[in-house]
Short mmCIF file of C-alpha atoms in Angstrom, two decimals:
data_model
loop_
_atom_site.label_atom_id
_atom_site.label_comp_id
_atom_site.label_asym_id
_atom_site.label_seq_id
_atom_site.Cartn_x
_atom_site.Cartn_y
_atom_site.Cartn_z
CA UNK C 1 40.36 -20.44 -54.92
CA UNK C 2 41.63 -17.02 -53.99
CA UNK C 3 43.71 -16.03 -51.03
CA UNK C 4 42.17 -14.94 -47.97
CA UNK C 5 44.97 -13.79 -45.76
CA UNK C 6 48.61 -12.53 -45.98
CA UNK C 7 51.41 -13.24 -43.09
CA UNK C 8 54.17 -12.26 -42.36
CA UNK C 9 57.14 -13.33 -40.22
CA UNK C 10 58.05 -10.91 -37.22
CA UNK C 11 60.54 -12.40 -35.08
CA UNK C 12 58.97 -15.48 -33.41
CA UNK C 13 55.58 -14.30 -34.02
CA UNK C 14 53.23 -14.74 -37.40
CA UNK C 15 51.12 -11.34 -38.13
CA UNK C 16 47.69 -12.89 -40.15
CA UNK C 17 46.08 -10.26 -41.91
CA UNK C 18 42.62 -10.99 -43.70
CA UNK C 19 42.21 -10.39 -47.79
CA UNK C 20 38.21 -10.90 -46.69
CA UNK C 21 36.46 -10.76 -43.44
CA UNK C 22 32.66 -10.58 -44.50
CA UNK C 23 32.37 -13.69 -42.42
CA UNK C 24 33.74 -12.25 -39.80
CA UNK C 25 36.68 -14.20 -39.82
CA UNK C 26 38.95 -13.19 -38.31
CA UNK C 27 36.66 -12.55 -34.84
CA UNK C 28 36.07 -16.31 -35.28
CA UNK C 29 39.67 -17.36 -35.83
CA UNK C 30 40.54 -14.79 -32.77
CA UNK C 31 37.91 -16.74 -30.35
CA UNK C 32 38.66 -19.96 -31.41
CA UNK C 33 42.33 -19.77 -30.52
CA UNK C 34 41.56 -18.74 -27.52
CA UNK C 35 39.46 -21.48 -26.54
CA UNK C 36 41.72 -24.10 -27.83
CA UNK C 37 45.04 -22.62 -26.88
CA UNK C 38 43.29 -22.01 -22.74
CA UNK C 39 42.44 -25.74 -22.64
CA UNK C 40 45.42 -27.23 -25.05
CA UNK C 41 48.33 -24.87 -25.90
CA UNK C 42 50.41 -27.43 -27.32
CA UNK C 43 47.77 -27.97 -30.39
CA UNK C 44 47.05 -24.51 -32.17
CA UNK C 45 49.34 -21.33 -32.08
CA UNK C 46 49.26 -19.10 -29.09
CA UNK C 47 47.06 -15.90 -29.79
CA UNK C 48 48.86 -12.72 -28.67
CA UNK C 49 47.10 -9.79 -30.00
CA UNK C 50 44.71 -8.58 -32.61
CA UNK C 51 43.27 -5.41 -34.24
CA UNK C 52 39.90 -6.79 -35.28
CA UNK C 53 38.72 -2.84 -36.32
CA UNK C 54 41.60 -2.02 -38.48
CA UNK C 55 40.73 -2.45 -42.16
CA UNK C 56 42.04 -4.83 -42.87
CA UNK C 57 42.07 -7.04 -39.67
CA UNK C 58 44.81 -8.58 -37.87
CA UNK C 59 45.27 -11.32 -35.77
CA UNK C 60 49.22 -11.89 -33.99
CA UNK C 61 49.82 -15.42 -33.15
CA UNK C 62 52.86 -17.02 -32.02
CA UNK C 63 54.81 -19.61 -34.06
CA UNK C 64 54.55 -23.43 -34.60
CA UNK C 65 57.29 -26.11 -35.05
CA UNK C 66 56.61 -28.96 -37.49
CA UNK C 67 56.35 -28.95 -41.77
CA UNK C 68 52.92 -29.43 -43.49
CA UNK C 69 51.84 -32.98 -43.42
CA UNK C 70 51.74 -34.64 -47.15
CA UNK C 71 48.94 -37.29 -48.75
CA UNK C 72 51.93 -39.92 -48.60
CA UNK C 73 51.12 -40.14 -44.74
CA UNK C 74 52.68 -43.36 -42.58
CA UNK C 75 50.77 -45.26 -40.07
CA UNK C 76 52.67 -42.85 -37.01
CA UNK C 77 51.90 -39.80 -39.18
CA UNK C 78 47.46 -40.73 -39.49
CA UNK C 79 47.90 -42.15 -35.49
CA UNK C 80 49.15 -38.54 -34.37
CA UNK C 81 46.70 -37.00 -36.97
CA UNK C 82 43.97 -38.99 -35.30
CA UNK C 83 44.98 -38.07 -31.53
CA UNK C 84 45.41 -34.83 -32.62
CA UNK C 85 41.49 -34.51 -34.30
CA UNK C 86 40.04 -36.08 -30.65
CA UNK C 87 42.61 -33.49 -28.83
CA UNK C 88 40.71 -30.43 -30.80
CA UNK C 89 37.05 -32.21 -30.29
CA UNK C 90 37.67 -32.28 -26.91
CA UNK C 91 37.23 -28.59 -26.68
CA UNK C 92 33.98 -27.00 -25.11
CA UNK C 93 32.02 -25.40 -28.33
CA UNK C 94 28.25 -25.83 -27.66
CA UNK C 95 28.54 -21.64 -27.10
CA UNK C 96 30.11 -21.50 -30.55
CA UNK C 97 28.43 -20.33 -34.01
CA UNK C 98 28.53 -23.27 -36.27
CA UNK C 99 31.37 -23.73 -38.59
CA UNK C 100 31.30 -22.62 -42.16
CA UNK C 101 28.74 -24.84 -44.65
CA UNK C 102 27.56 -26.80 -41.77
CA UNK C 103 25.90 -30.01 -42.94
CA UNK C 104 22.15 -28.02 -43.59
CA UNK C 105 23.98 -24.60 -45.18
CA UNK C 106 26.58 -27.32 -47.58
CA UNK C 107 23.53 -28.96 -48.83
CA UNK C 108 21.48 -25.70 -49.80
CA UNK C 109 24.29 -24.32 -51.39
CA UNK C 110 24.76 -27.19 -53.88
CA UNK C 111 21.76 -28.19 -54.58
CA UNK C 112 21.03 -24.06 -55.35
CA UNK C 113 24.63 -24.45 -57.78
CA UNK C 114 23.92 -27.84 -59.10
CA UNK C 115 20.66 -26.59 -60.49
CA UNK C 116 21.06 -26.41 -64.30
CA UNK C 117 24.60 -27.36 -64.19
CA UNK C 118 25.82 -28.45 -67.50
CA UNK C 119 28.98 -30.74 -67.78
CA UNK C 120 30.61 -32.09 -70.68
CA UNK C 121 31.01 -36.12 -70.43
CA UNK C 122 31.43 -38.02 -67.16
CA UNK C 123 30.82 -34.64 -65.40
CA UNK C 124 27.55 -34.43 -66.54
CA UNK C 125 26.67 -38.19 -65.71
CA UNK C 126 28.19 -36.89 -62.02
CA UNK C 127 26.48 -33.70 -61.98
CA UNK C 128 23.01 -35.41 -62.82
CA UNK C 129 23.35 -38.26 -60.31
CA UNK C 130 24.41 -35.35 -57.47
CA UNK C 131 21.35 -33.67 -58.33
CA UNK C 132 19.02 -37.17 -57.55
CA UNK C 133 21.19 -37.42 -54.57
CA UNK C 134 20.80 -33.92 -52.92
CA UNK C 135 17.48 -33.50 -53.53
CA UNK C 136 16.81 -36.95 -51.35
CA UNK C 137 19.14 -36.67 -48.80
CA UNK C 138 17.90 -35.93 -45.38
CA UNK C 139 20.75 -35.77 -42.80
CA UNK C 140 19.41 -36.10 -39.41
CA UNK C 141 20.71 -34.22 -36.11
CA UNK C 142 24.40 -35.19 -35.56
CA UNK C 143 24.69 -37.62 -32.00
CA UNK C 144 28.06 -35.57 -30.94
CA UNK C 145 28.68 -32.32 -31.27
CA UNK C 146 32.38 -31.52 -31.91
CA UNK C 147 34.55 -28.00 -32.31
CA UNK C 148 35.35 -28.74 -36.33
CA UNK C 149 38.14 -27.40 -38.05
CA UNK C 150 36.72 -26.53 -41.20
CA UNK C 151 39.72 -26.31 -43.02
CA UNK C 152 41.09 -29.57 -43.61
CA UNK C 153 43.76 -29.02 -46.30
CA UNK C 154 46.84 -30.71 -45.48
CA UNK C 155 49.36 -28.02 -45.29
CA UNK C 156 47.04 -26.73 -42.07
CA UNK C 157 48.47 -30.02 -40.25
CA UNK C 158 52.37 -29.47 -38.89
CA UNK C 159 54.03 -32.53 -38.30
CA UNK C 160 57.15 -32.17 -35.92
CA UNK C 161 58.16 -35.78 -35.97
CA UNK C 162 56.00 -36.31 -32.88
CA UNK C 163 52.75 -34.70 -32.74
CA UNK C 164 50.81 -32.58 -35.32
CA UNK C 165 49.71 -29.17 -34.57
CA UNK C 166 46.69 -27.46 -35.96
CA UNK C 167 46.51 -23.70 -38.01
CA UNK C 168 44.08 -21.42 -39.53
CA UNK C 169 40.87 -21.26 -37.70
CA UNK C 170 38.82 -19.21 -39.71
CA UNK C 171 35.63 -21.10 -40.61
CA UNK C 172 35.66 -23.24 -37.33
CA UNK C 173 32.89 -24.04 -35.06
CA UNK C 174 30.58 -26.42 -34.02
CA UNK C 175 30.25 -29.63 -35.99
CA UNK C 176 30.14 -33.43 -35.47
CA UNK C 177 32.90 -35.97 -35.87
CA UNK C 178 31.25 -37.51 -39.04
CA UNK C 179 31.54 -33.99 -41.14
CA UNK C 180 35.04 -33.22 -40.17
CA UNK C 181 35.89 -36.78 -41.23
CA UNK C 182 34.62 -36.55 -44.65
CA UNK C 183 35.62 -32.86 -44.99
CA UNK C 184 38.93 -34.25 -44.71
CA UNK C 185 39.31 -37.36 -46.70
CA UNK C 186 37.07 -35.16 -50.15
CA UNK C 187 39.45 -32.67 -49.59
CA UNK C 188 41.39 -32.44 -52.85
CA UNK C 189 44.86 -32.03 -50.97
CA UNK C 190 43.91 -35.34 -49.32
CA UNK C 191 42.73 -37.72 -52.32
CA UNK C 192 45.84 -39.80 -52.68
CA UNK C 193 46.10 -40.94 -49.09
CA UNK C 194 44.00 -44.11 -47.68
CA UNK C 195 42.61 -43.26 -44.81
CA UNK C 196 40.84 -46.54 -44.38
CA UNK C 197 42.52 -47.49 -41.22
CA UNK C 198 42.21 -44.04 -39.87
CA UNK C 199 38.49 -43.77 -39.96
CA UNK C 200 38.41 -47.46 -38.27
CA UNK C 201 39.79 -45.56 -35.38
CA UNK C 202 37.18 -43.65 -34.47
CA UNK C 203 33.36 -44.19 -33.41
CA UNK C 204 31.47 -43.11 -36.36
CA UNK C 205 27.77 -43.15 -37.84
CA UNK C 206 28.60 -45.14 -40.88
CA UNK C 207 25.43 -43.91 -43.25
CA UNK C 208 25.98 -39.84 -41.88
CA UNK C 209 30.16 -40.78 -42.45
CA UNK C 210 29.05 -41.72 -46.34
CA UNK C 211 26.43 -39.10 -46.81
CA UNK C 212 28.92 -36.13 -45.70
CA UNK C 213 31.32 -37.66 -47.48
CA UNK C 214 29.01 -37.54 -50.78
CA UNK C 215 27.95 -34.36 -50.32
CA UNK C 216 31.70 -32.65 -50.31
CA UNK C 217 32.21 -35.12 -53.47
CA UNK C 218 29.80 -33.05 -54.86
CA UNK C 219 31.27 -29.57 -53.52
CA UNK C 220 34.61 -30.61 -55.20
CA UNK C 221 32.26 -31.39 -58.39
CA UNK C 222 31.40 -27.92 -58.41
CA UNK C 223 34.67 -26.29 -57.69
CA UNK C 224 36.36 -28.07 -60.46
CA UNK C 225 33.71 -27.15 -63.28
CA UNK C 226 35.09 -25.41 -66.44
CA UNK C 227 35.97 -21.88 -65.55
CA UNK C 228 35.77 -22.90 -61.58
CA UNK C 229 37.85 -21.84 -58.55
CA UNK C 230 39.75 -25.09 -58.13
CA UNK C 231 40.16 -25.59 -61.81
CA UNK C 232 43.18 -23.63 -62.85
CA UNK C 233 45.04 -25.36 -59.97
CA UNK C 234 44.78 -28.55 -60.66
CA UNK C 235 45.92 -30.75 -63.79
CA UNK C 236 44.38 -31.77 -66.77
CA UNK C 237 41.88 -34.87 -66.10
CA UNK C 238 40.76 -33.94 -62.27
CA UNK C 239 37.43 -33.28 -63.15
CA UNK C 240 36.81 -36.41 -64.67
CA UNK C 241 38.59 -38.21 -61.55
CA UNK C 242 36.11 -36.33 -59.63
CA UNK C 243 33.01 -37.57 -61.76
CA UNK C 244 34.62 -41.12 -61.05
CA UNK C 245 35.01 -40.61 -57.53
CA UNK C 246 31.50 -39.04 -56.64
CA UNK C 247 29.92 -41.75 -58.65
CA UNK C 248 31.37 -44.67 -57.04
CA UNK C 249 30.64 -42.96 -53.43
CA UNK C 250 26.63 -42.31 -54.85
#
């Protein structure tokens, strides 16, 4: 996956500056701190300036405490993450674009990149079952709308022994609790943790919980094919754990 941002350390502020912005986001990540940090400054980094015209764009944020949470997470560790999550969701967004691959865009990607997809062993089993289950899979209107992430890898989460803190907003926007959820516990970075308790935490819609949670199996599919983004940076076997893992969740 490649890099879309340098930063650099300047005193006690971070200087962000974008590899790629086609999204626009940087603008995104600018208006998202803002909304967070006016209604909960203690949960994202405090935005001080930006040049969103310069080529390439920057964005000047202040500092957090805390180290990047692991997958070997304790039971204070998931009960911060989870205050944390509802902290965030909190947050007025109904004004806000939606977040990157929102359920509808996530689901017409794959099913366009899954077309014709050829995988050697298991892979292919996976690939041909996530095929069947895209093109019958009809996720209905979300019942709460929530300001999502949309960046869920664990080294985004700072854990200062007390509360987590939340970086790099930019694919966030409007979403619903069930997506963020399974965004999260697909993510690759995540995949060794058991977030059973955790999910038990909050209120959920068990069958859209499963179906998001299928369809990002499948995005990890993907990424992990021969010759694809994720490959290279993970060991030998992960695709084949990923076949295993999408098929038991289809």
């Amino acid at each position: 996956m490649s890099q879309t941002h340098h930063l650099h350390v300047d005193g006690g502020r971070l200087i962000k500056r974008y590899v790629s912005w086609s999204r626009g986001e940087h603008r995104r990540e600018w208006a998202v701190l803002h909304r967070v940090h006016a209604r909960r400054p203690d949960l994202v980094p405090e935005p001080l300036e930006a040049d969103l015209d310069a080529d390439p764009p920057a964005v000047t944020m202040g500092l957090l405490p805390g180290t990047p949470l692991t997958d070997d997470l304790d039971a204070g560790q998931q009960a911060a993450f989870a205050r944390s999550l509802r902290r965030l969701w909190s947050v007025p967004c109904a004004d806000l674009p939606a977040r990157r691959d929102h359920p509808a865009e996530l689901h017409a990607l794959m099913t366009r990149r899954l077309a014709g997809l050829d995988l050697p062993g298991p892979a292919g089993e996976a690939a041909h079952a996530a095929r069947s289950f895209l093109a019958g899979l009809r996720l209905a209107p979300a019942g709460t709308t929530v300001l999502g992430h949309a960046d869920p890898n664990l080294a985004n989460y700072l854990w200062d022994g007390q509360r987590i803190r939340i970086v790099d907003f930019e694919d966030a926007g409007r979403s619903d609790p069930e997506f963020e959820l399974a965004d999260l516990v697909e993510h690759l970075a995540a995949r060794r943790a058991d977030w059973t308790a955790f999910l038990t935490t909050f209120d959920l819609d068990g069958d859209r919980l499963l179906d998001a949670r299928r369809l990002y199996a499948v995005f990890w599919l993907h990424m992990l094919r021969p010759g694809g983004p994720a490959e290279h940076r993970n060991p030998p076997g992960t695709l084949e754990q990923q076949a295993e893992r999408l098929l038991n969740l289809l």
